[in-house]
Short mmCIF file of C-alpha atoms and ligand atoms in Angstrom, two decimals:
data_model
loop_
_atom_site.label_atom_id
_atom_site.label_comp_id
_atom_site.label_asym_id
_atom_site.label_seq_id
_atom_site.Cartn_x
_atom_site.Cartn_y
_atom_site.Cartn_z
CA MET A 244 147.98 57.39 18.01
CA THR A 245 148.10 53.74 18.80
CA PHE A 246 151.09 52.65 21.50
CA SER A 247 152.10 49.53 20.72
CA LYS A 248 153.13 47.73 24.16
CA LYS A 249 156.44 48.27 25.56
CA GLN A 250 158.72 46.89 27.78
CA ILE A 251 161.57 48.21 29.96
CA SER A 252 164.19 46.31 32.26
CA LYS A 253 164.95 47.52 35.64
CA GLU A 254 168.16 49.18 34.88
CA GLN A 255 166.67 50.87 31.93
CA VAL A 256 164.18 52.05 34.57
CA PHE A 257 166.39 53.60 36.70
CA GLU A 258 168.76 55.30 34.03
CA GLN A 259 165.68 56.96 32.56
CA ALA A 260 164.80 57.98 35.81
CA LYS A 261 167.89 59.08 37.11
CA GLN A 262 168.12 61.28 34.00
CA GLN A 263 166.28 63.52 35.70
CA LYS A 264 168.38 63.77 39.03
CA LEU A 265 164.76 62.75 41.12
CA TRP A 266 164.45 66.30 42.18
CA ALA A 267 161.15 68.35 42.20
CA GLY A 268 161.19 71.84 42.69
CA HIS A 269 159.28 74.74 42.32
CA LEU A 270 158.65 76.06 39.11
CA ILE A 271 157.57 79.74 39.52
CA ASP A 272 159.70 82.13 38.03
CA HIS A 273 161.02 84.26 41.01
CA LYS A 274 164.25 85.02 43.19
CA ASN A 275 162.70 84.88 46.52
CA LEU A 276 161.51 81.21 47.09
CA SER A 277 161.55 78.79 49.97
CA THR A 278 164.43 76.59 49.99
CA ALA A 279 162.95 73.79 52.36
CA THR A 280 162.73 70.40 51.01
CA LEU A 281 161.28 66.84 51.82
CA ASP A 282 163.03 63.50 51.45
CA ASN A 283 161.34 61.51 48.49
CA ILE A 284 161.05 58.23 49.72
CA THR A 285 160.55 55.25 46.86
CA PRO A 286 158.06 52.73 48.00
CA ILE A 287 159.72 49.86 46.39
CA ASP A 288 162.33 49.39 48.67
CA ASN A 289 162.09 52.33 51.35
CA SER A 290 165.32 54.17 49.94
CA ILE A 291 165.24 57.74 49.72
CA ILE A 292 165.68 58.45 45.82
CA GLY A 293 165.85 62.32 46.47
CA GLN A 294 164.50 65.47 47.51
CA ILE A 295 161.32 67.55 46.80
CA ALA A 296 160.82 71.38 47.72
CA SER A 297 158.78 71.69 50.49
CA GLY A 298 156.84 75.34 49.31
CA THR A 299 154.98 77.70 52.10
CA SER A 300 152.25 79.96 51.46
CA ASP A 301 154.75 82.55 50.46
CA ASP A 302 155.73 80.69 47.71
CA VAL A 303 151.75 80.21 46.78
CA ASP A 304 151.80 84.06 47.10
CA ILE A 305 154.30 84.85 44.71
CA ALA A 306 152.89 81.93 42.16
CA VAL A 307 149.59 83.40 42.44
CA GLN A 308 150.48 86.95 42.01
CA ILE A 309 152.49 85.70 38.69
CA ALA A 310 149.79 84.23 37.40
CA ARG A 311 147.50 86.92 38.17
CA ASP A 312 149.58 89.21 36.45
CA SER A 313 149.76 86.57 33.44
CA PHE A 314 145.86 86.53 32.96
CA GLU A 315 145.49 89.85 33.35
CA ASN A 316 148.09 91.00 30.63
CA GLY A 317 146.63 87.97 28.83
CA GLU A 318 150.23 86.22 27.92
CA TRP A 319 148.35 83.00 27.32
CA ARG A 320 144.54 83.88 27.38
CA ARG A 321 144.86 86.52 24.44
CA LEU A 322 146.70 83.74 22.01
CA ALA A 323 144.17 82.75 19.35
CA PRO A 324 142.94 79.44 20.56
CA ALA A 325 144.58 77.84 17.35
CA GLU A 326 147.80 79.23 18.71
CA ARG A 327 147.28 77.62 21.93
CA LYS A 328 146.66 74.39 20.40
CA ALA A 329 150.06 74.51 18.37
CA ILE A 330 151.71 74.95 21.77
CA MET A 331 149.98 72.37 23.49
CA GLN A 332 150.44 69.72 20.21
CA ARG A 333 154.45 70.34 20.66
CA TRP A 334 154.29 69.79 24.45
CA CYS A 335 152.70 66.18 23.52
CA ALA A 336 155.47 65.47 20.95
CA LEU A 337 157.96 66.12 23.37
CA MET A 338 156.11 63.69 25.77
CA HIS A 339 156.05 61.08 23.20
CA GLU A 340 159.78 61.99 22.99
CA HIS A 341 160.26 61.53 26.67
CA PHE A 342 157.90 58.92 26.85
CA GLU A 343 160.18 55.90 29.05
CA GLU A 344 161.72 58.76 30.93
CA LEU A 345 158.30 59.93 32.40
CA ALA A 346 157.00 56.21 32.85
CA ALA A 347 160.13 55.78 34.70
CA LEU A 348 159.43 58.36 37.08
CA ASP A 349 155.82 57.17 38.17
CA CYS A 350 157.44 53.95 38.40
CA VAL A 351 160.31 54.82 40.76
CA ASP A 352 158.07 57.78 43.03
CA ALA A 353 154.79 55.92 43.19
CA GLY A 354 155.95 52.16 43.06
CA LYS A 355 153.89 51.74 40.35
CA PRO A 356 154.61 48.62 38.43
CA ILE A 357 156.81 49.72 35.22
CA THR A 358 154.54 47.63 32.45
CA GLU A 359 151.56 49.74 33.67
CA CYS A 360 153.44 52.97 33.46
CA LEU A 361 154.42 52.52 29.74
CA ASN A 362 151.36 50.88 28.63
CA THR A 363 148.48 52.60 30.75
CA ASP A 364 149.34 56.08 32.42
CA MET A 365 151.70 57.70 29.76
CA PRO A 366 149.88 56.57 26.71
CA ALA A 367 146.03 57.77 28.78
CA THR A 368 148.11 60.80 29.75
CA ILE A 369 149.06 62.09 26.01
CA GLU A 370 146.09 60.65 25.07
CA THR A 371 144.44 63.56 26.93
CA PHE A 372 146.91 66.12 26.05
CA GLU A 373 146.47 65.56 22.58
CA TRP A 374 142.46 65.28 22.71
CA TYR A 375 142.38 68.67 24.90
CA ALA A 376 145.13 70.05 22.53
CA GLU A 377 142.58 69.01 19.35
CA ALA A 378 139.85 70.66 21.08
CA ALA A 379 141.16 73.99 21.92
CA ASP A 380 140.18 75.84 18.76
CA LYS A 381 136.03 74.03 18.87
CA VAL A 382 134.86 75.15 21.44
CA PHE A 383 131.74 77.83 20.48
CA GLY A 384 129.68 80.07 22.33
CA LYS A 385 126.00 80.47 21.76
CA VAL A 386 123.60 83.03 20.13
CA ALA A 387 120.15 83.51 22.58
CA PRO A 388 116.83 83.59 20.54
CA THR A 389 116.20 87.06 21.52
CA GLY A 390 114.00 88.16 18.59
CA SER A 391 115.12 91.41 16.73
CA ALA A 392 115.24 93.48 19.78
CA ALA A 393 118.68 92.68 21.33
CA LEU A 394 121.79 90.34 20.10
CA GLY A 395 122.07 88.09 23.04
CA LEU A 396 125.72 86.51 23.00
CA ILE A 397 126.28 83.21 25.67
CA VAL A 398 130.28 83.60 25.86
CA GLN A 399 132.16 81.32 27.59
CA GLU A 400 135.55 83.19 29.74
CA PRO A 401 138.64 81.21 31.23
CA ILE A 402 138.07 81.58 34.89
CA GLY A 403 141.33 83.08 36.02
CA VAL A 404 143.59 81.57 38.10
CA VAL A 405 143.10 77.99 39.19
CA GLY A 406 144.69 75.38 41.27
CA ALA A 407 144.98 72.11 40.29
CA VAL A 408 145.41 69.71 43.38
CA LEU A 409 146.56 66.63 43.09
CA PRO A 410 146.67 62.93 44.41
CA TRP A 411 149.47 59.81 44.20
CA ASN A 412 148.01 56.82 42.98
CA PHE A 413 148.13 58.44 38.96
CA PRO A 414 150.40 60.90 39.39
CA ALA A 415 150.74 61.69 35.28
CA GLN A 416 147.38 60.71 34.60
CA MET A 417 145.72 62.93 36.89
CA TYR A 418 148.08 65.92 35.99
CA ALA A 419 146.96 65.61 32.51
CA TRP A 420 143.46 65.39 33.61
CA LYS A 421 143.11 69.07 35.23
CA VAL A 422 146.54 71.16 33.31
CA ALA A 423 145.20 70.44 29.67
CA PRO A 424 141.51 71.44 29.83
CA ALA A 425 142.35 74.37 32.19
CA LEU A 426 145.25 75.48 29.95
CA ILE A 427 143.38 75.63 26.78
CA MET A 428 140.37 77.65 28.04
CA GLY A 429 143.21 79.99 28.54
CA ASN A 430 143.95 80.39 32.37
CA SER A 431 146.76 80.60 34.56
CA VAL A 432 147.53 77.18 36.33
CA ILE A 433 148.98 76.64 39.40
CA VAL A 434 149.79 72.88 40.10
CA LYS A 435 149.97 71.16 43.64
CA PRO A 436 151.00 67.79 42.91
CA ALA A 437 151.06 65.28 45.76
CA GLU A 438 154.00 65.51 48.04
CA LEU A 439 154.51 61.64 47.70
CA THR A 440 154.90 61.86 43.61
CA SER A 441 155.82 65.00 42.22
CA LEU A 442 158.34 63.69 39.92
CA SER A 443 156.40 63.23 36.84
CA ALA A 444 154.40 66.87 37.24
CA TYR A 445 157.99 68.20 37.27
CA ARG A 446 159.14 66.93 34.58
CA LEU A 447 155.86 67.69 32.24
CA THR A 448 156.03 70.99 33.40
CA GLU A 449 159.73 71.85 32.32
CA LEU A 450 158.45 70.08 28.91
CA ALA A 451 155.60 72.26 28.90
CA TYR A 452 158.19 75.54 28.98
CA GLU A 453 160.05 74.04 25.97
CA ALA A 454 157.04 73.70 23.89
CA GLY A 455 156.38 77.61 24.60
CA VAL A 456 153.60 77.68 27.53
CA PRO A 457 154.57 80.58 29.10
CA LYS A 458 156.16 79.90 32.37
CA SER A 459 153.58 82.91 33.78
CA ALA A 460 150.65 80.39 32.51
CA LEU A 461 151.95 77.10 34.10
CA GLN A 462 153.56 77.00 37.32
CA MET A 463 154.17 74.09 40.14
CA VAL A 464 154.30 74.33 43.96
CA CYS A 465 155.69 71.46 45.92
CA GLY A 466 155.24 70.47 48.92
CA LEU A 467 152.95 69.15 51.79
CA GLY A 468 148.78 69.57 51.42
CA GLU A 469 148.59 71.07 54.56
CA ASN A 470 150.87 74.33 53.83
CA VAL A 471 150.36 74.42 49.84
CA GLY A 472 147.32 72.82 49.24
CA ALA A 473 145.68 74.47 52.09
CA ALA A 474 147.16 78.14 50.97
CA LEU A 475 145.84 77.86 47.56
CA GLY A 476 142.43 76.74 48.66
CA GLN A 477 142.76 80.01 50.94
CA HIS A 478 144.19 82.29 48.82
CA ARG A 479 141.43 85.15 48.06
CA ASP A 480 143.20 85.72 44.48
CA VAL A 481 142.54 81.93 43.30
CA ASP A 482 139.63 81.86 41.07
CA MET A 483 138.83 78.25 41.14
CA VAL A 484 140.72 74.95 42.89
CA SER A 485 140.30 71.71 40.84
CA PHE A 486 141.22 69.03 43.18
CA THR A 487 141.25 64.97 43.57
CA GLY A 488 141.59 63.13 46.25
CA SER A 489 140.43 62.06 49.54
CA THR A 490 136.71 63.25 50.29
CA GLU A 491 137.86 64.28 53.83
CA VAL A 492 140.52 66.89 52.55
CA GLY A 493 138.23 67.64 49.50
CA ARG A 494 135.47 68.81 52.39
CA LEU A 495 138.33 71.28 53.37
CA PHE A 496 138.34 72.83 50.05
CA LEU A 497 134.78 73.97 50.53
CA GLN A 498 135.59 75.13 53.85
CA TYR A 499 138.54 77.07 52.32
CA SER A 500 136.32 78.40 49.64
CA ALA A 501 133.89 79.52 52.24
CA GLN A 502 136.17 81.31 54.67
CA SER A 503 138.25 83.13 51.74
CA ASN A 504 136.69 84.62 48.25
CA LEU A 505 133.73 81.77 47.48
CA LYS A 506 136.44 80.33 44.46
CA GLU A 507 134.73 77.54 42.47
CA ILE A 508 135.64 73.96 43.65
CA VAL A 509 135.31 70.89 42.01
CA LEU A 510 136.11 67.84 43.98
CA GLU A 511 136.70 64.38 42.87
CA CYS A 512 136.85 62.35 45.11
CA GLY A 513 136.92 58.39 46.89
CA GLY A 514 134.72 55.58 46.35
CA LYS A 515 133.74 51.85 47.52
CA SER A 516 132.14 50.99 44.00
CA PRO A 517 130.12 48.00 43.56
CA GLN A 518 130.32 45.10 40.85
CA ILE A 519 127.19 43.16 40.65
CA VAL A 520 127.08 39.72 39.27
CA PHE A 521 123.29 38.61 38.37
CA ASP A 522 122.18 34.91 38.19
CA ASP A 523 122.51 35.57 34.53
CA ALA A 524 125.57 36.74 34.22
CA VAL A 525 128.37 34.45 32.04
CA LEU A 526 131.31 34.09 34.11
CA ASP A 527 133.87 34.09 30.85
CA ASP A 528 137.74 34.88 31.10
CA ALA A 529 137.10 38.03 30.16
CA ALA A 530 134.23 38.72 32.83
CA ILE A 531 136.42 37.39 35.50
CA ASN A 532 139.32 39.56 34.28
CA ASP A 533 137.63 42.38 34.40
CA ILE A 534 136.52 41.71 37.86
CA LEU A 535 139.81 41.32 38.87
CA SER A 536 141.06 44.05 37.22
CA ALA A 537 138.05 46.30 38.94
CA ALA A 538 139.00 45.22 42.16
CA PHE A 539 142.70 44.79 42.07
CA TRP A 540 144.19 47.06 39.43
CA ASN A 541 146.91 49.86 40.57
CA MET A 542 147.08 47.91 43.47
CA SER A 543 143.32 48.88 44.33
CA GLU A 544 144.91 52.43 44.74
CA ASN A 545 142.07 53.65 42.39
CA CYS A 546 139.23 55.62 43.62
CA SER A 547 136.80 53.76 40.78
CA CYS A 548 137.95 50.24 42.30
CA GLY A 549 135.30 48.04 42.75
CA SER A 550 136.20 46.60 46.35
CA ARG A 551 132.11 45.34 46.91
CA LEU A 552 131.72 42.06 44.65
CA LEU A 553 127.87 41.81 44.94
CA VAL A 554 127.17 37.98 43.58
CA HIS A 555 123.82 36.16 43.18
CA SER A 556 123.87 33.43 45.77
CA SER A 557 123.83 30.97 42.61
CA GLN A 558 126.73 32.37 41.16
CA LYS A 559 128.81 32.45 43.94
CA GLU A 560 130.73 29.33 44.54
CA SER A 561 131.86 29.04 40.76
CA LEU A 562 132.54 32.86 40.64
CA LEU A 563 134.79 32.42 43.86
CA ASP A 564 136.66 29.53 42.67
CA LYS A 565 137.21 31.31 39.21
CA LEU A 566 138.45 34.66 40.85
CA LYS A 567 140.70 32.30 43.13
CA ASP A 568 142.20 30.60 39.78
CA GLY A 569 142.45 34.02 37.84
CA LEU A 570 144.04 35.61 40.94
CA LYS A 571 147.25 33.49 39.91
CA GLU A 572 148.17 35.79 37.08
CA TRP A 573 148.12 38.77 39.61
CA LYS A 574 151.89 38.85 40.44
CA VAL A 575 152.90 40.40 43.70
CA GLY A 576 156.37 42.11 43.22
CA SER A 577 158.99 44.58 42.31
CA PRO A 578 157.32 47.34 40.26
CA TYR A 579 160.43 47.18 38.07
CA ASP A 580 159.62 43.58 36.59
CA VAL A 581 157.39 43.50 33.46
CA ASP A 582 155.55 41.01 34.71
CA THR A 583 154.23 42.31 38.05
CA ALA A 584 150.69 43.47 38.72
CA ILE A 585 151.08 44.60 42.27
CA GLY A 586 153.56 46.61 43.57
CA PRO A 587 153.90 48.15 47.34
CA MET A 588 151.33 50.38 48.84
CA ILE A 589 152.50 54.20 48.46
CA GLU A 590 153.76 54.60 51.82
CA LYS A 591 154.33 53.26 55.31
CA ALA A 592 151.03 55.19 56.93
CA HIS A 593 149.17 54.28 53.85
CA PHE A 594 150.56 50.31 54.22
CA ASP A 595 149.43 50.40 57.71
CA LYS A 596 146.17 51.65 57.03
CA VAL A 597 145.57 48.73 54.84
CA CYS A 598 146.78 46.45 57.24
CA HIS A 599 144.32 47.63 59.79
CA TYR A 600 141.69 47.18 57.24
CA LEU A 601 142.72 43.81 56.63
CA GLN A 602 142.58 42.70 60.80
CA THR A 603 139.21 44.24 61.35
CA ALA A 604 137.54 42.35 58.40
CA LYS A 605 138.91 39.33 60.23
CA ASP A 606 137.91 40.46 63.63
CA GLU A 607 134.62 41.39 62.53
CA GLY A 608 134.04 37.95 61.03
CA ALA A 609 133.95 38.21 57.21
CA THR A 610 135.60 35.00 55.74
CA LEU A 611 138.93 35.28 54.35
CA VAL A 612 138.94 33.06 50.57
CA ALA A 613 142.34 34.56 49.09
CA GLY A 614 145.51 36.37 49.70
CA GLY A 615 145.59 38.08 53.48
CA SER A 616 149.49 38.01 53.77
CA ILE A 617 152.01 40.36 53.79
CA ARG A 618 154.84 40.17 51.41
CA GLU A 619 157.67 41.22 53.58
CA ASP A 620 159.98 39.52 51.76
CA LEU A 621 159.83 41.92 48.78
CA GLY A 622 161.50 45.38 49.08
CA SER A 623 159.96 48.04 51.32
CA GLY A 624 157.79 45.47 53.20
CA TRP A 625 154.80 47.57 52.36
CA TYR A 626 153.54 44.78 49.63
CA VAL A 627 150.26 43.35 50.44
CA GLU A 628 148.67 40.28 48.79
CA PRO A 629 145.36 40.82 46.94
CA THR A 630 142.88 39.25 49.04
CA ILE A 631 138.96 38.59 49.08
CA PHE A 632 136.74 38.23 51.91
CA ASP A 633 133.26 36.61 51.88
CA ASN A 634 130.25 36.85 53.95
CA VAL A 635 130.96 40.54 54.22
CA SER A 636 127.66 42.23 55.37
CA ALA A 637 126.47 45.52 54.72
CA ASP A 638 126.97 46.81 58.63
CA MET A 639 130.77 45.44 58.32
CA THR A 640 133.73 48.21 57.84
CA LEU A 641 135.12 46.61 54.85
CA PHE A 642 131.67 47.41 53.11
CA LYS A 643 131.47 50.80 53.95
CA GLU A 644 134.93 52.51 53.92
CA GLU A 645 137.30 52.91 51.14
CA VAL A 646 140.25 51.12 51.80
CA PHE A 647 142.31 52.26 48.88
CA GLY A 648 144.43 48.99 49.15
CA PRO A 649 143.38 45.27 47.57
CA LEU A 650 140.61 43.95 49.72
CA LEU A 651 137.32 42.73 48.06
CA ALA A 652 134.56 42.67 49.69
CA VAL A 653 132.19 39.41 48.73
CA THR A 654 128.61 39.99 49.42
CA SER A 655 126.13 37.69 48.25
CA PHE A 656 122.25 38.85 47.42
CA GLU A 657 118.95 37.22 45.96
CA SER A 658 117.46 39.32 43.92
CA GLU A 659 117.99 42.33 41.67
CA ASP A 660 116.03 44.83 44.24
CA GLU A 661 118.65 43.59 46.93
CA ALA A 662 121.30 43.86 44.85
CA VAL A 663 120.70 47.45 43.87
CA LYS A 664 119.91 48.49 47.34
CA LEU A 665 123.39 47.02 48.61
CA ALA A 666 124.87 48.74 45.66
CA ASN A 667 123.73 52.06 46.36
CA GLU A 668 124.31 51.33 50.24
CA THR A 669 127.06 53.43 50.57
CA ASN A 670 128.19 57.07 50.96
CA PHE A 671 130.16 57.14 47.98
CA GLY A 672 128.81 57.26 43.90
CA LEU A 673 131.83 57.36 41.64
CA ALA A 674 131.12 54.16 39.42
CA ALA A 675 129.78 50.77 39.56
CA SER A 676 129.78 47.51 37.19
CA PHE A 677 127.24 44.74 36.73
CA TYR A 678 127.35 41.54 34.26
CA THR A 679 123.87 40.60 32.85
CA GLN A 680 122.64 38.98 29.67
CA ASN A 681 119.46 40.83 29.96
CA ILE A 682 119.08 44.04 28.16
CA LYS A 683 115.80 45.10 30.13
CA ARG A 684 117.66 44.46 33.51
CA ALA A 685 120.85 46.75 31.67
CA TYR A 686 118.74 49.41 31.82
CA ARG A 687 117.02 49.22 34.87
CA VAL A 688 119.91 48.44 36.68
CA ALA A 689 122.08 50.86 34.93
CA SER A 690 119.05 53.75 35.73
CA ALA A 691 118.77 52.74 39.57
CA ILE A 692 122.65 52.99 40.39
CA LYS A 693 123.57 56.25 41.61
CA ALA A 694 127.19 56.59 40.44
CA GLY A 695 128.77 58.69 37.68
CA THR A 696 130.03 55.77 35.70
CA VAL A 697 128.32 52.63 35.26
CA SER A 698 129.67 50.09 32.91
CA ILE A 699 127.63 46.66 31.93
CA ASN A 700 129.57 43.50 31.20
CA GLY A 701 132.86 44.82 31.75
CA PHE A 702 134.73 47.13 33.92
CA SER A 703 135.74 50.40 32.49
CA GLU A 704 136.12 54.09 33.78
CA GLY A 705 135.26 55.15 30.01
CA ASP A 706 137.46 57.07 28.06
CA ILE A 707 138.82 60.79 27.34
CA THR A 708 135.83 61.58 25.41
CA THR A 709 133.43 60.28 28.31
CA PRO A 710 133.08 63.08 31.42
CA PHE A 711 134.26 61.48 35.29
CA GLY A 712 132.92 62.34 38.31
CA GLY A 713 131.17 61.01 41.31
CA TYR A 714 127.41 61.29 42.73
CA LYS A 715 127.01 61.79 46.40
CA GLN A 716 130.53 62.38 48.23
CA SER A 717 132.47 60.98 45.63
CA GLY A 718 132.50 64.30 44.04
CA PHE A 719 131.36 68.30 43.64
CA GLY A 720 131.01 70.91 41.45
CA GLY A 721 131.68 69.34 38.15
CA ARG A 722 133.51 66.43 35.95
CA ASP A 723 136.35 65.67 34.56
CA ASN A 724 137.37 64.36 30.97
CA GLY A 725 135.26 64.68 28.24
CA LEU A 726 133.67 68.51 26.99
CA GLU A 727 131.97 68.27 30.05
CA ALA A 728 135.75 69.15 31.91
CA LEU A 729 135.57 72.54 30.06
CA SER A 730 132.69 73.88 31.85
CA GLN A 731 134.80 74.18 35.42
CA TYR A 732 137.32 76.21 33.57
CA THR A 733 135.24 78.71 32.40
CA GLN A 734 132.38 81.29 33.34
CA THR A 735 129.50 82.16 31.38
CA LYS A 736 129.17 85.80 30.49
CA THR A 737 126.22 87.18 28.60
CA VAL A 738 126.49 89.79 26.20
CA TRP A 739 123.32 92.09 25.69
CA LEU A 740 123.92 94.10 22.54
CA VAL A 741 120.80 96.24 22.24
CA ASN A 742 119.24 96.64 18.52
P1 NAD B 69 144.69 63.13 50.10
O1 NAD B 69 143.23 63.82 50.05
O2 NAD B 69 145.22 62.70 50.60
O3 NAD B 69 145.14 64.26 49.22
C1 NAD B 69 145.10 64.91 47.84
C2 NAD B 69 146.10 66.41 47.72
O4 NAD B 69 145.44 66.97 48.77
C3 NAD B 69 147.57 65.86 47.73
O5 NAD B 69 148.09 66.90 46.60
C4 NAD B 69 147.43 66.78 49.30
O6 NAD B 69 149.00 67.21 49.10
C5 NAD B 69 146.30 67.51 49.34
N1 NAD B 69 146.30 68.01 50.89
C6 NAD B 69 146.21 66.99 51.68
N2 NAD B 69 145.78 67.57 53.00
C7 NAD B 69 145.51 68.71 52.48
C8 NAD B 69 145.00 70.10 53.25
N3 NAD B 69 144.88 69.89 54.72
N4 NAD B 69 145.20 70.74 52.94
C9 NAD B 69 145.00 71.24 51.51
N5 NAD B 69 145.47 70.23 50.59
C10 NAD B 69 145.80 69.12 51.42
O7 NAD B 69 144.46 61.96 48.78
P2 NAD B 69 145.79 61.13 48.11
O8 NAD B 69 145.70 60.15 49.38
O9 NAD B 69 146.71 61.68 47.38
O10 NAD B 69 144.85 60.24 47.20
C11 NAD B 69 143.84 59.05 47.32
C12 NAD B 69 142.55 59.89 47.35
O11 NAD B 69 142.06 60.40 46.24
C13 NAD B 69 141.61 58.68 47.56
O12 NAD B 69 140.80 59.08 48.21
C14 NAD B 69 140.71 58.50 46.12
O13 NAD B 69 139.63 58.13 45.90
C15 NAD B 69 141.16 59.59 45.82
N6 NAD B 69 140.42 59.84 44.20
C16 NAD B 69 140.03 60.08 43.42
C17 NAD B 69 140.06 60.40 41.89
C18 NAD B 69 138.65 60.70 41.10
O14 NAD B 69 139.06 61.05 40.08
N7 NAD B 69 137.53 60.78 42.06
C19 NAD B 69 141.18 60.02 41.43
C20 NAD B 69 142.18 59.17 42.02
C21 NAD B 69 141.91 59.61 43.56
#
């Protein structure tokens, strides 16, 4: 379905969001749950907008027991795939009905510009659910080429109890990426949203129940990572955890698994993605727009952010001029304003981290080309201007570490080999984009770059039909999106029927 470009006013954002009381609690059908809460602070103006539940390992134990019982009883798993599809489609219809409210929740909770929530995040969230709902009754097994002695069936069974541990940068969308494929395959899912952004996950789960998803098949436990996330990772009766977040915490999940029941772990982690502008690149408005979007979209709080710009020396001057010019369109301001492109950093601690990288880049000798200021005049004061540093060498911190904030590192090169070497000179490998008119170079470079998604002459993460995930320390164990994502939520069984 296509979505017309939507706008709502600040008053409407508040009105929509407030209807939900700005509360997110555990969604576990049980009486004896913990009652502790955490303040929910909006990064927009640093005010407390509500509370979220702060769960414990006991809450996780209860949720896992319910999920296990549900899985074994088959309340969801044994429904015909077409029945699961019908329920998922009812859920999608409810998401359409509550579209503006869901967008408003992500805006208020994460400080994402409302225009983005309305025109990117929520459409992508619903498209993900619709696509997987449609796929629910189209997943086939295989028959092995056994000859006449036996019939060998290769079947995909749901893996069981799945923990979905989510980041804060695309709250509704990351929920969709995990929950939709896990549910259509018949698993019992326990969602743990990021503690900074639990509101849309709470509302989406409530809508799931309204659509007919059993409460035992989809639950939510709110709270801190070191409590709820760790308890899911360490639980001996959780069969799989699908995690999106930092590489640092991703590593912990591998340890949790090794120390508990060897549960399957799929990690979607951080990045330090290159954008390469070759000497033959056409730097028209569309290219400039895409380079800036790769670098600064979502305040650069984006795992596939193109935070390293590698440019052939012959193009550098003209490119930097065009980028500076293009940046005038990137208004820093309140997420409630429909023309805002850059909102605040998600929280004070993260803002401090970004400021540290800003200072380090200056201290290490990078040349400030654009931006570089903090907008203390705005709301919370956690607003950072989109910033470009030139002359960033491969040994500088800004070249190596994921900032997750709007700092773009520019490095020049002289040859294709040098560009590819620089592009791959990172521990990450999530995404890359490059610009060239040479078709042979396009194929050569796309093959040489070690990243899960490579886009040519534009910035893209692909869409719901294409798998998304990382090489090297950007990921582990599987992919989100596309039909490829389904394999992380299933086990393969051979059924050997002797003639
Ligand atoms: P994070 O790693 O801090 O947190 C992610 C989740 O893990 C949260 O739900 C958090 O509560 C939980 N968690 C934190 N500490 C934990 C612990 N000790 N044990 C168990 N769980 C714990 O990440 P974030 O700051 O929310 O998100 C930003 C990161 O996510 C960036 O590095 C970004 O690149 C990455 N990311 C990756 C993708 C992708 O698809 N590859 C997408 C979005 C974000």
